[in-house]
PDB file of C-alpha atoms and ligand atoms in Angstrom:
ATOM      1  CA  MET A   1       0.534  -0.108   0.086  1.00 69.00           C
ATOM      2  CA  ASP A   2       1.939   2.820  -1.199  1.00 67.00           C
ATOM      3  CA  ASN A   3      -0.264   5.319  -1.548  1.00 81.00           C
ATOM      4  CA  LYS A   4      -2.005   7.263   2.195  1.00 92.00           C
ATOM      5  CA  THR A   5      -5.012   5.845   1.465  1.00 96.00           C
ATOM      6  CA  PHE A   6      -8.661   6.418   3.194  1.00 97.00           C
ATOM      7  CA  ILE A   7     -11.426   3.023   3.928  1.00 98.00           C
ATOM      8  CA  ILE A   8     -14.606   3.947   4.625  1.00 98.00           C
ATOM      9  CA  PHE A   9     -17.079   1.058   5.960  1.00 98.00           C
ATOM     10  CA  TYR A  10     -21.418   1.728   5.267  1.00 98.00           C
ATOM     11  CA  GLY A  11     -23.450  -1.368   6.475  1.00 98.00           C
ATOM     12  CA  PRO A  12     -26.552  -1.200   9.476  1.00 97.00           C
ATOM     13  CA  PRO A  13     -26.105  -1.352  12.911  1.00 96.00           C
ATOM     14  CA  GLY A  14     -23.847  -4.411  13.881  1.00 94.00           C
ATOM     15  CA  SER A  15     -23.450  -5.489  10.506  1.00 96.00           C
ATOM     16  CA  GLY A  16     -20.108  -5.857  12.279  1.00 95.00           C
ATOM     17  CA  LYS A  17     -18.100  -3.048  11.095  1.00 97.00           C
ATOM     18  CA  GLY A  18     -16.886  -2.278  13.458  1.00 96.00           C
ATOM     19  CA  THR A  19     -15.234  -5.317  14.189  1.00 95.00           C
ATOM     20  CA  GLN A  20     -14.488  -5.623  10.954  1.00 98.00           C
ATOM     21  CA  VAL A  21     -12.447  -2.631  10.652  1.00 98.00           C
ATOM     22  CA  LYS A  22     -10.580  -3.177  13.766  1.00 96.00           C
ATOM     23  CA  LEU A  23      -9.258  -5.714  12.197  1.00 97.00           C
ATOM     24  CA  LEU A  24      -8.719  -4.103   8.838  1.00 98.00           C
ATOM     25  CA  ALA A  25      -6.982  -1.036  11.023  1.00 98.00           C
ATOM     26  CA  GLN A  26      -4.034  -3.864  12.389  1.00 97.00           C
ATOM     27  CA  ARG A  27      -2.918  -5.385   9.366  1.00 97.00           C
ATOM     28  CA  LEU A  28      -2.314  -2.097   7.666  1.00 97.00           C
ATOM     29  CA  GLN A  29      -1.347   0.272  10.374  1.00 97.00           C
ATOM     30  CA  LEU A  30      -3.653   2.816  10.037  1.00 97.00           C
ATOM     31  CA  PRO A  31      -6.118   4.578  12.234  1.00 97.00           C
ATOM     32  CA  ALA A  32      -9.554   3.566  12.962  1.00 97.00           C
ATOM     33  CA  ILE A  33     -11.969   6.636  13.582  1.00 98.00           C
ATOM     34  CA  SER A  34     -15.394   6.047  14.910  1.00 97.00           C
ATOM     35  CA  THR A  35     -17.268   9.140  14.785  1.00 98.00           C
ATOM     36  CA  GLY A  36     -19.691   6.161  16.460  1.00 96.00           C
ATOM     37  CA  ASP A  37     -16.949   6.266  19.698  1.00 95.00           C
ATOM     38  CA  LEU A  38     -15.786   9.383  20.092  1.00 97.00           C
ATOM     39  CA  LEU A  39     -19.640  10.766  20.465  1.00 97.00           C
ATOM     40  CA  ARG A  40     -19.136   7.532  22.659  1.00 95.00           C
ATOM     41  CA  SER A  41     -16.208   8.891  24.698  1.00 94.00           C
ATOM     42  CA  GLU A  42     -17.661  12.459  25.127  1.00 96.00           C
ATOM     43  CA  ILE A  43     -21.203  11.269  26.580  1.00 95.00           C
ATOM     44  CA  LYS A  44     -18.729   8.465  29.197  1.00 93.00           C
ATOM     45  CA  ASP A  45     -16.682  12.482  30.304  1.00 96.00           C
ATOM     46  CA  GLN A  46     -19.616  14.314  30.627  1.00 97.00           C
ATOM     47  CA  THR A  47     -18.366  17.388  28.194  1.00 97.00           C
ATOM     48  CA  GLU A  48     -20.619  20.151  27.179  1.00 97.00           C
ATOM     49  CA  LEU A  49     -20.006  18.390  24.042  1.00 96.00           C
ATOM     50  CA  GLY A  50     -21.404  14.360  25.305  1.00 97.00           C
ATOM     51  CA  LYS A  51     -24.409  16.163  27.152  1.00 98.00           C
ATOM     52  CA  ARG A  52     -25.570  18.088  24.272  1.00 97.00           C
ATOM     53  CA  VAL A  53     -25.885  14.175  22.040  1.00 98.00           C
ATOM     54  CA  GLU A  54     -26.479  11.898  25.085  1.00 97.00           C
ATOM     55  CA  ALA A  55     -30.117  11.475  24.390  1.00 96.00           C
ATOM     56  CA  ILE A  56     -29.511  11.249  21.171  1.00 97.00           C
ATOM     57  CA  LEU A  57     -27.743   8.704  20.782  1.00 96.00           C
ATOM     58  CA  ALA A  58     -30.039   6.660  24.057  1.00 95.00           C
ATOM     59  CA  SER A  59     -33.111   7.531  21.505  1.00 95.00           C
ATOM     60  CA  GLY A  60     -31.082   5.551  18.253  1.00 95.00           C
ATOM     61  CA  GLY A  61     -31.429   9.024  16.287  1.00 95.00           C
ATOM     62  CA  LEU A  62     -28.680  10.056  14.422  1.00 96.00           C
ATOM     63  CA  VAL A  63     -26.709  13.994  15.246  1.00 97.00           C
ATOM     64  CA  SER A  64     -26.196  16.572  13.938  1.00 98.00           C
ATOM     65  CA  ASP A  65     -23.616  17.295  11.113  1.00 98.00           C
ATOM     66  CA  GLU A  66     -22.155  20.369  11.675  1.00 98.00           C
ATOM     67  CA  ILE A  67     -21.166  17.881  15.635  1.00 97.00           C
ATOM     68  CA  VAL A  68     -20.071  14.580  13.767  1.00 98.00           C
ATOM     69  CA  GLN A  69     -17.935  16.722  11.110  1.00 97.00           C
ATOM     70  CA  GLU A  70     -16.267  19.511  13.762  1.00 96.00           C
ATOM     71  CA  LEU A  71     -15.307  15.724  15.629  1.00 96.00           C
ATOM     72  CA  ILE A  72     -13.867  14.467  11.785  1.00 96.00           C
ATOM     73  CA  ILE A  73     -11.758  17.568  10.910  1.00 95.00           C
ATOM     74  CA  LYS A  74     -10.352  17.936  14.801  1.00 95.00           C
ATOM     75  CA  GLN A  75      -9.408  13.387  13.944  1.00 95.00           C
ATOM     76  CA  LEU A  76      -7.595  14.587  10.207  1.00 93.00           C
ATOM     77  CA  GLU A  77      -5.824  16.834  11.008  1.00 90.00           C
ATOM     78  CA  GLY A  78      -2.123  16.186  11.963  1.00 82.00           C
ATOM     79  CA  GLU A  79       0.681  12.664  11.685  1.00 89.00           C
ATOM     80  CA  ARG A  80      -1.235   9.832  12.667  1.00 91.00           C
ATOM     81  CA  THR A  81      -4.002  10.674   9.164  1.00 93.00           C
ATOM     82  CA  ALA A  82      -0.590  10.595   6.752  1.00 91.00           C
ATOM     83  CA  LYS A  83      -0.565   8.157   5.977  1.00 94.00           C
ATOM     84  CA  GLY A  84      -4.667   7.479   5.486  1.00 95.00           C
ATOM     85  CA  ALA A  85      -7.828   6.277   7.663  1.00 97.00           C
ATOM     86  CA  ILE A  86     -10.417   3.545   8.268  1.00 98.00           C
ATOM     87  CA  PHE A  87     -13.128   5.700   8.749  1.00 98.00           C
ATOM     88  CA  ASP A  88     -16.388   2.808  10.563  1.00 98.00           C
ATOM     89  CA  GLY A  89     -20.183   4.840  10.882  1.00 96.00           C
ATOM     90  CA  PHE A  90     -19.172   7.956   9.355  1.00 98.00           C
ATOM     91  CA  PRO A  91     -20.070   9.570   6.778  1.00 98.00           C
ATOM     92  CA  ARG A  92     -24.025   8.875   7.683  1.00 98.00           C
ATOM     93  CA  ARG A  93     -26.153  10.680   5.636  1.00 97.00           C
ATOM     94  CA  LEU A  94     -25.367  11.529   1.920  1.00 98.00           C
ATOM     95  CA  SER A  95     -24.594  15.645   2.859  1.00 98.00           C
ATOM     96  CA  GLN A  96     -21.616  13.685   5.667  1.00 98.00           C
ATOM     97  CA  GLN A  97     -20.483  11.895   2.447  1.00 98.00           C
ATOM     98  CA  GLU A  98     -20.443  15.164   0.446  1.00 98.00           C
ATOM     99  CA  PHE A  99     -18.009  17.298   3.236  1.00 98.00           C
ATOM    100  CA  LEU A 100     -15.879  13.940   3.673  1.00 97.00           C
ATOM    101  CA  LEU A 101     -15.547  13.941   0.035  1.00 96.00           C
ATOM    102  CA  GLU A 102     -14.259  17.501   0.271  1.00 95.00           C
ATOM    103  CA  GLN A 103     -12.124  16.682   2.749  1.00 94.00           C
ATOM    104  CA  LEU A 104     -10.209  14.275   1.939  1.00 93.00           C
ATOM    105  CA  GLY A 105      -9.580  16.271  -1.527  1.00 90.00           C
ATOM    106  CA  ARG A 106      -8.368  18.249   0.558  1.00 85.00           C
ATOM    107  CA  VAL A 107      -6.030  16.825   3.674  1.00 82.00           C
ATOM    108  CA  GLY A 108      -5.490  13.741   0.782  1.00 73.00           C
ATOM    109  CA  GLY A 109      -3.933  14.641  -2.527  1.00 75.00           C
ATOM    110  CA  GLU A 110      -4.189  12.145  -3.914  1.00 83.00           C
ATOM    111  CA  ALA A 111      -5.422   9.153  -2.128  1.00 90.00           C
ATOM    112  CA  LYS A 112      -6.833   6.489  -2.872  1.00 94.00           C
ATOM    113  CA  ILE A 113     -10.803   6.017  -2.020  1.00 96.00           C
ATOM    114  CA  ILE A 114     -11.514   3.077  -1.140  1.00 98.00           C
ATOM    115  CA  PRO A 115     -15.038   2.054   0.432  1.00 98.00           C
ATOM    116  CA  ILE A 116     -16.663  -1.029   1.600  1.00 98.00           C
ATOM    117  CA  LEU A 117     -20.194  -2.458   2.485  1.00 98.00           C
ATOM    118  CA  ILE A 118     -20.484  -4.449   5.216  1.00 98.00           C
ATOM    119  CA  ASP A 119     -24.206  -6.470   3.285  1.00 97.00           C
ATOM    120  CA  VAL A 120     -26.610  -7.701   6.651  1.00 97.00           C
ATOM    121  CA  ASP A 121     -30.235  -8.291   7.368  1.00 96.00           C
ATOM    122  CA  ASP A 122     -31.942  -7.102   9.599  1.00 95.00           C
ATOM    123  CA  GLU A 123     -33.193  -9.863  10.881  1.00 94.00           C
ATOM    124  CA  GLU A 124     -29.583 -10.718  11.523  1.00 93.00           C
ATOM    125  CA  VAL A 125     -29.005  -7.180  12.766  1.00 94.00           C
ATOM    126  CA  VAL A 126     -31.015  -8.061  16.089  1.00 92.00           C
ATOM    127  CA  LYS A 127     -29.595 -10.741  17.197  1.00 89.00           C
ATOM    128  CA  ARG A 128     -25.848  -9.498  16.318  1.00 91.00           C
ATOM    129  CA  ILE A 129     -27.384  -6.684  18.264  1.00 93.00           C
ATOM    130  CA  SER A 130     -28.695  -8.343  21.765  1.00 91.00           C
ATOM    131  CA  GLY A 131     -25.094 -10.326  22.305  1.00 92.00           C
ATOM    132  CA  ARG A 132     -23.474  -7.689  22.409  1.00 93.00           C
ATOM    133  CA  ARG A 133     -21.256  -6.805  24.990  1.00 95.00           C
ATOM    134  CA  VAL A 134     -18.405  -4.574  25.819  1.00 95.00           C
ATOM    135  CA  CYS A 135     -16.152  -2.880  27.289  1.00 95.00           C
ATOM    136  CA  SER A 136     -15.560   0.811  28.587  1.00 90.00           C
ATOM    137  CA  CYS A 137     -11.728   0.194  27.705  1.00 92.00           C
ATOM    138  CA  GLY A 138     -13.036   0.124  23.631  1.00 90.00           C
ATOM    139  CA  ALA A 139     -13.259  -4.070  23.359  1.00 94.00           C
ATOM    140  CA  VAL A 140     -16.477  -5.493  22.529  1.00 94.00           C
ATOM    141  CA  PHE A 141     -17.480  -9.119  22.303  1.00 94.00           C
ATOM    142  CA  HIS A 142     -20.310 -11.451  21.419  1.00 93.00           C
ATOM    143  CA  ILE A 143     -22.812 -14.097  22.975  1.00 91.00           C
ATOM    144  CA  PRO A 144     -22.252 -16.422  21.386  1.00 87.00           C
ATOM    145  CA  ASN A 145     -20.397 -15.641  18.783  1.00 87.00           C
ATOM    146  CA  ASN A 146     -16.670 -14.473  20.227  1.00 90.00           C
ATOM    147  CA  PRO A 147     -17.499 -14.408  23.080  1.00 94.00           C
ATOM    148  CA  PRO A 148     -14.971 -13.166  26.243  1.00 96.00           C
ATOM    149  CA  LYS A 149     -12.800 -15.613  27.922  1.00 97.00           C
ATOM    150  CA  THR A 150     -14.374 -15.306  31.529  1.00 97.00           C
ATOM    151  CA  ASP A 151     -18.596 -15.296  32.064  1.00 95.00           C
ATOM    152  CA  GLY A 152     -19.009 -10.792  31.898  1.00 96.00           C
ATOM    153  CA  ILE A 153     -15.427 -10.177  32.121  1.00 97.00           C
ATOM    154  CA  CYS A 154     -12.867  -8.193  29.413  1.00 97.00           C
ATOM    155  CA  ASP A 155     -10.634 -10.020  27.986  1.00 97.00           C
ATOM    156  CA  VAL A 156      -8.165  -7.216  27.249  1.00 96.00           C
ATOM    157  CA  CYS A 157      -7.995  -5.180  30.850  1.00 97.00           C
ATOM    158  CA  GLY A 158     -10.159  -6.981  33.482  1.00 97.00           C
ATOM    159  CA  GLN A 159     -12.975  -5.202  33.733  1.00 97.00           C
ATOM    160  CA  ASP A 160     -16.755  -5.738  33.533  1.00 97.00           C
ATOM    161  CA  LEU A 161     -18.513  -6.159  30.204  1.00 97.00           C
ATOM    162  CA  VAL A 162     -21.915  -4.341  29.795  1.00 95.00           C
ATOM    163  CA  MET A 163     -24.764  -4.083  27.141  1.00 93.00           C
ATOM    164  CA  ARG A 164     -24.586  -0.301  25.514  1.00 92.00           C
ATOM    165  CA  ASP A 165     -27.554   1.885  26.515  1.00 88.00           C
ATOM    166  CA  ASP A 166     -28.267   1.935  22.687  1.00 93.00           C
ATOM    167  CA  ASP A 167     -28.864  -1.912  22.087  1.00 93.00           C
ATOM    168  CA  LYS A 168     -32.392  -2.450  23.550  1.00 90.00           C
ATOM    169  CA  PRO A 169     -35.153  -3.217  21.124  1.00 88.00           C
ATOM    170  CA  GLU A 170     -36.452  -0.744  20.655  1.00 89.00           C
ATOM    171  CA  VAL A 171     -33.705   1.552  19.531  1.00 93.00           C
ATOM    172  CA  ILE A 172     -32.453  -1.207  17.859  1.00 94.00           C
ATOM    173  CA  ARG A 173     -34.976  -0.434  15.547  1.00 92.00           C
ATOM    174  CA  GLN A 174     -34.860   3.456  15.436  1.00 94.00           C
ATOM    175  CA  ARG A 175     -30.877   3.027  14.509  1.00 95.00           C
ATOM    176  CA  LEU A 176     -32.083   0.421  11.452  1.00 96.00           C
ATOM    177  CA  LYS A 177     -34.935   2.771  10.396  1.00 96.00           C
ATOM    178  CA  ALA A 178     -32.337   5.985  10.315  1.00 95.00           C
ATOM    179  CA  TYR A 179     -30.336   3.078   8.710  1.00 97.00           C
ATOM    180  CA  HIS A 180     -31.900   2.105   6.110  1.00 97.00           C
ATOM    181  CA  GLY A 181     -34.381   6.104   5.792  1.00 97.00           C
ATOM    182  CA  GLU A 182     -30.309   8.196   4.447  1.00 97.00           C
ATOM    183  CA  ILE A 183     -28.283   5.031   2.793  1.00 98.00           C
ATOM    184  CA  ASN A 184     -29.829   4.482  -0.683  1.00 98.00           C
ATOM    185  CA  PRO A 185     -28.581   7.441  -2.211  1.00 98.00           C
ATOM    186  CA  MET A 186     -24.801   7.389  -1.148  1.00 98.00           C
ATOM    187  CA  LEU A 187     -24.600   3.587  -2.219  1.00 98.00           C
ATOM    188  CA  ALA A 188     -25.310   4.963  -5.302  1.00 98.00           C
ATOM    189  CA  TYR A 189     -23.001   7.684  -5.701  1.00 98.00           C
ATOM    190  CA  TRP A 190     -20.189   4.929  -4.971  1.00 97.00           C
ATOM    191  CA  GLN A 191     -22.319   2.382  -7.214  1.00 96.00           C
ATOM    192  CA  GLY A 192     -21.755   5.350  -9.903  1.00 97.00           C
ATOM    193  CA  THR A 193     -17.898   5.406  -9.733  1.00 96.00           C
ATOM    194  CA  GLY A 194     -17.880   1.429  -9.451  1.00 97.00           C
ATOM    195  CA  GLN A 195     -15.264   1.607  -6.475  1.00 96.00           C
ATOM    196  CA  LEU A 196     -17.677   0.196  -4.464  1.00 98.00           C
ATOM    197  CA  VAL A 197     -16.938  -3.502  -1.951  1.00 98.00           C
ATOM    198  CA  THR A 198     -19.591  -5.277  -0.433  1.00 98.00           C
ATOM    199  CA  VAL A 199     -18.849  -8.562   1.531  1.00 98.00           C
ATOM    200  CA  ASP A 200     -21.231 -11.097   2.645  1.00 98.00           C
ATOM    201  CA  GLY A 201     -21.216  -9.519   6.227  1.00 97.00           C
ATOM    202  CA  GLY A 202     -23.829 -12.940   7.533  1.00 96.00           C
ATOM    203  CA  GLN A 203     -20.860 -15.897   7.552  1.00 96.00           C
ATOM    204  CA  ASP A 204     -18.809 -15.527  10.591  1.00 94.00           C
ATOM    205  CA  ILE A 205     -15.860 -13.087  11.487  1.00 94.00           C
ATOM    206  CA  PRO A 206     -13.015 -14.779  10.343  1.00 97.00           C
ATOM    207  CA  LEU A 207     -14.868 -15.976   6.507  1.00 98.00           C
ATOM    208  CA  VAL A 208     -15.788 -11.716   6.848  1.00 98.00           C
ATOM    209  CA  ASP A 209     -12.475 -10.761   7.240  1.00 98.00           C
ATOM    210  CA  LYS A 210     -11.458 -13.491   4.539  1.00 98.00           C
ATOM    211  CA  GLU A 211     -13.660 -12.640   1.843  1.00 98.00           C
ATOM    212  CA  LEU A 212     -12.761  -8.805   2.522  1.00 98.00           C
ATOM    213  CA  MET A 213      -8.806  -9.009   2.820  1.00 98.00           C
ATOM    214  CA  GLU A 214      -9.232 -11.581  -0.925  1.00 97.00           C
ATOM    215  CA  LYS A 215     -11.959  -8.294  -2.686  1.00 97.00           C
ATOM    216  CA  LEU A 216      -8.980  -5.667  -1.492  1.00 97.00           C
ATOM    217  CA  LYS A 217      -6.105  -7.598  -3.242  1.00 95.00           C
ATOM    218  CA  GLY A 218      -5.522  -6.109  -5.906  1.00 88.00           C
ATOM    219  CA  ILE A 219      -7.514  -2.371  -4.731  1.00 93.00           C
ATOM    220  CA  LEU A 220      -5.028  -1.327  -1.839  1.00 90.00           C
TER     221      LEU A 220
HETATM  222  P1  AP5 B 301     -21.854   3.750  15.898  1.00 60.65           P
HETATM  223  O1  AP5 B 301     -21.605   3.746  17.249  1.00 60.65           O
HETATM  224  O2  AP5 B 301     -21.360   3.300  15.071  1.00 60.65           O
HETATM  225  O3  AP5 B 301     -22.955   2.621  15.646  1.00 60.65           O
HETATM  226  P2  AP5 B 301     -23.603   1.737  14.967  1.00 60.65           P
HETATM  227  O4  AP5 B 301     -23.081   2.388  13.236  1.00 60.65           O
HETATM  228  O5  AP5 B 301     -25.474   1.814  14.766  1.00 60.65           O
HETATM  229  O6  AP5 B 301     -22.695   0.655  14.497  1.00 60.65           O
HETATM  230  P3  AP5 B 301     -22.570  -0.632  15.523  1.00 60.65           P
HETATM  231  O7  AP5 B 301     -21.814  -0.010  16.558  1.00 60.65           O
HETATM  232  O8  AP5 B 301     -23.776  -0.528  16.643  1.00 60.65           O
HETATM  233  O9  AP5 B 301     -21.851  -2.095  15.258  1.00 60.65           O
HETATM  234  P4  AP5 B 301     -21.381  -2.165  13.669  1.00 60.65           P
HETATM  235  O10 AP5 B 301     -21.482  -2.443  12.949  1.00 60.65           O
HETATM  236  O11 AP5 B 301     -19.811  -1.725  14.105  1.00 60.65           O
HETATM  237  O12 AP5 B 301     -21.149  -3.777  14.332  1.00 60.65           O
HETATM  238  P5  AP5 B 301     -19.993  -4.364  15.957  1.00 60.65           P
HETATM  239  O13 AP5 B 301     -18.069  -4.707  14.732  1.00 60.65           O
HETATM  240  O14 AP5 B 301     -20.077  -3.770  17.351  1.00 60.65           O
HETATM  241  O15 AP5 B 301     -22.867   5.285  16.392  1.00 60.65           O
HETATM  242  C1  AP5 B 301     -24.175   4.336  17.696  1.00 60.65           C
HETATM  243  C2  AP5 B 301     -24.507   6.295  17.184  1.00 60.65           C
HETATM  244  O16 AP5 B 301     -24.004   7.318  17.179  1.00 60.65           O
HETATM  245  C3  AP5 B 301     -25.712   6.706  15.978  1.00 60.65           C
HETATM  246  O17 AP5 B 301     -26.564   5.838  16.539  1.00 60.65           O
HETATM  247  C4  AP5 B 301     -26.000   7.875  16.253  1.00 60.65           C
HETATM  248  O18 AP5 B 301     -27.204   8.837  17.585  1.00 60.65           O
HETATM  249  C5  AP5 B 301     -24.704   8.559  16.468  1.00 60.65           C
HETATM  250  N1  AP5 B 301     -23.547   8.569  15.247  1.00 60.65           N
HETATM  251  C6  AP5 B 301     -22.326   7.943  14.913  1.00 60.65           C
HETATM  252  N2  AP5 B 301     -21.768   7.829  14.415  1.00 60.65           N
HETATM  253  C7  AP5 B 301     -22.682   9.415  13.274  1.00 60.65           C
HETATM  254  C8  AP5 B 301     -23.327  10.247  12.334  1.00 60.65           C
HETATM  255  N3  AP5 B 301     -21.610   9.875  11.367  1.00 60.65           N
HETATM  256  N4  AP5 B 301     -23.214  10.660  11.621  1.00 60.65           N
HETATM  257  C9  AP5 B 301     -24.618  10.964  13.061  1.00 60.65           C
HETATM  258  N5  AP5 B 301     -24.555  10.661  13.461  1.00 60.65           N
HETATM  259  C10 AP5 B 301     -24.078   8.857  14.148  1.00 60.65           C
HETATM  260  O19 AP5 B 301     -20.735  -5.821  15.551  1.00 60.65           O
HETATM  261  C11 AP5 B 301     -22.477  -6.038  15.957  1.00 60.65           C
HETATM  262  C12 AP5 B 301     -21.783  -7.161  16.951  1.00 60.65           C
HETATM  263  O20 AP5 B 301     -21.643  -8.298  16.368  1.00 60.65           O
HETATM  264  C13 AP5 B 301     -20.228  -7.801  18.324  1.00 60.65           C
HETATM  265  O21 AP5 B 301     -20.555  -7.933  19.301  1.00 60.65           O
HETATM  266  C14 AP5 B 301     -19.644  -8.602  17.613  1.00 60.65           C
HETATM  267  O22 AP5 B 301     -19.051  -9.035  18.000  1.00 60.65           O
HETATM  268  C15 AP5 B 301     -20.339  -9.617  16.347  1.00 60.65           C
HETATM  269  N6  AP5 B 301     -20.056  -9.462  15.303  1.00 60.65           N
HETATM  270  C16 AP5 B 301     -19.334  -8.674  14.467  1.00 60.65           C
HETATM  271  N7  AP5 B 301     -19.637  -9.724  13.828  1.00 60.65           N
HETATM  272  C17 AP5 B 301     -19.919 -10.976  13.561  1.00 60.65           C
HETATM  273  C18 AP5 B 301     -19.742 -12.188  12.420  1.00 60.65           C
HETATM  274  N8  AP5 B 301     -19.346 -11.282  11.963  1.00 60.65           N
HETATM  275  N9  AP5 B 301     -20.513 -12.915  13.091  1.00 60.65           N
HETATM  276  C19 AP5 B 301     -21.351 -13.699  14.150  1.00 60.65           C
HETATM  277  N10 AP5 B 301     -21.153 -12.303  15.094  1.00 60.65           N
HETATM  278  C20 AP5 B 301     -20.584 -10.176  14.612  1.00 60.65           C
END
């Protein structure tokens, strides 16, 4: 991978974006930028921004473009993204996608941009999200697909695992509604350029990773 490379992950909530982004980020030595993680960290620290967005995340709605775009600008500043980055959960609306492409044109020069869709149906998403357990250190597990070694305890740091506040069934439905309401125009753009890489996210984690790496051969 010689050129500066930006990879953008699309997919419904619970499709495995975060899981695959972590694997790919480690392999390619690129930083992962997750707007969901950035917002949750603001909420955990009870910053002004965190207080403003807490109720929106809890309801499954989308935060305003201004807020997430400001977070993205900060992430793109400085040396950390000198070789590129992998985006998880951004963009989520066509307006955010247009903003991101403009920013990448500015910071990336001749950068390569690779859009990836993790394709999973809503029924599987609900199963995935109901089994998700997270740690405040950022580690994510799944009962029974990707369980921790000790029940309820994080393998990485030993803290207790919890469910995310927005993983309740009624909030999952709202998050899926927000996803389906916004995704088509974004994907239509990439289908038009012929660049969209689609992987079957309904498979086990290592198989999704394998299919993704095979499809990225020759593109990276
Ligand atoms: P965000 O944190 O981005 O949530 P999301 O997109 O809804 O995605 P998730 O984190 O729920 O799922 P994922 O696809 O990463 O799946 P994971 O790998 O964890 O956003 C949260 C909220 O923040 C939004 O609702 C919104 O309010 C706000 N927000 C964020 N970005 C925004 C933006 N740009 N604009 C406006 N608002 C924004 O996997 C799920 C589970 O399944 C895990 O337990 C995992 O272990 C397991 N799993 C993963 N892959 C597999 C597999 N292949 N087989 C079986 N199990 C699997």
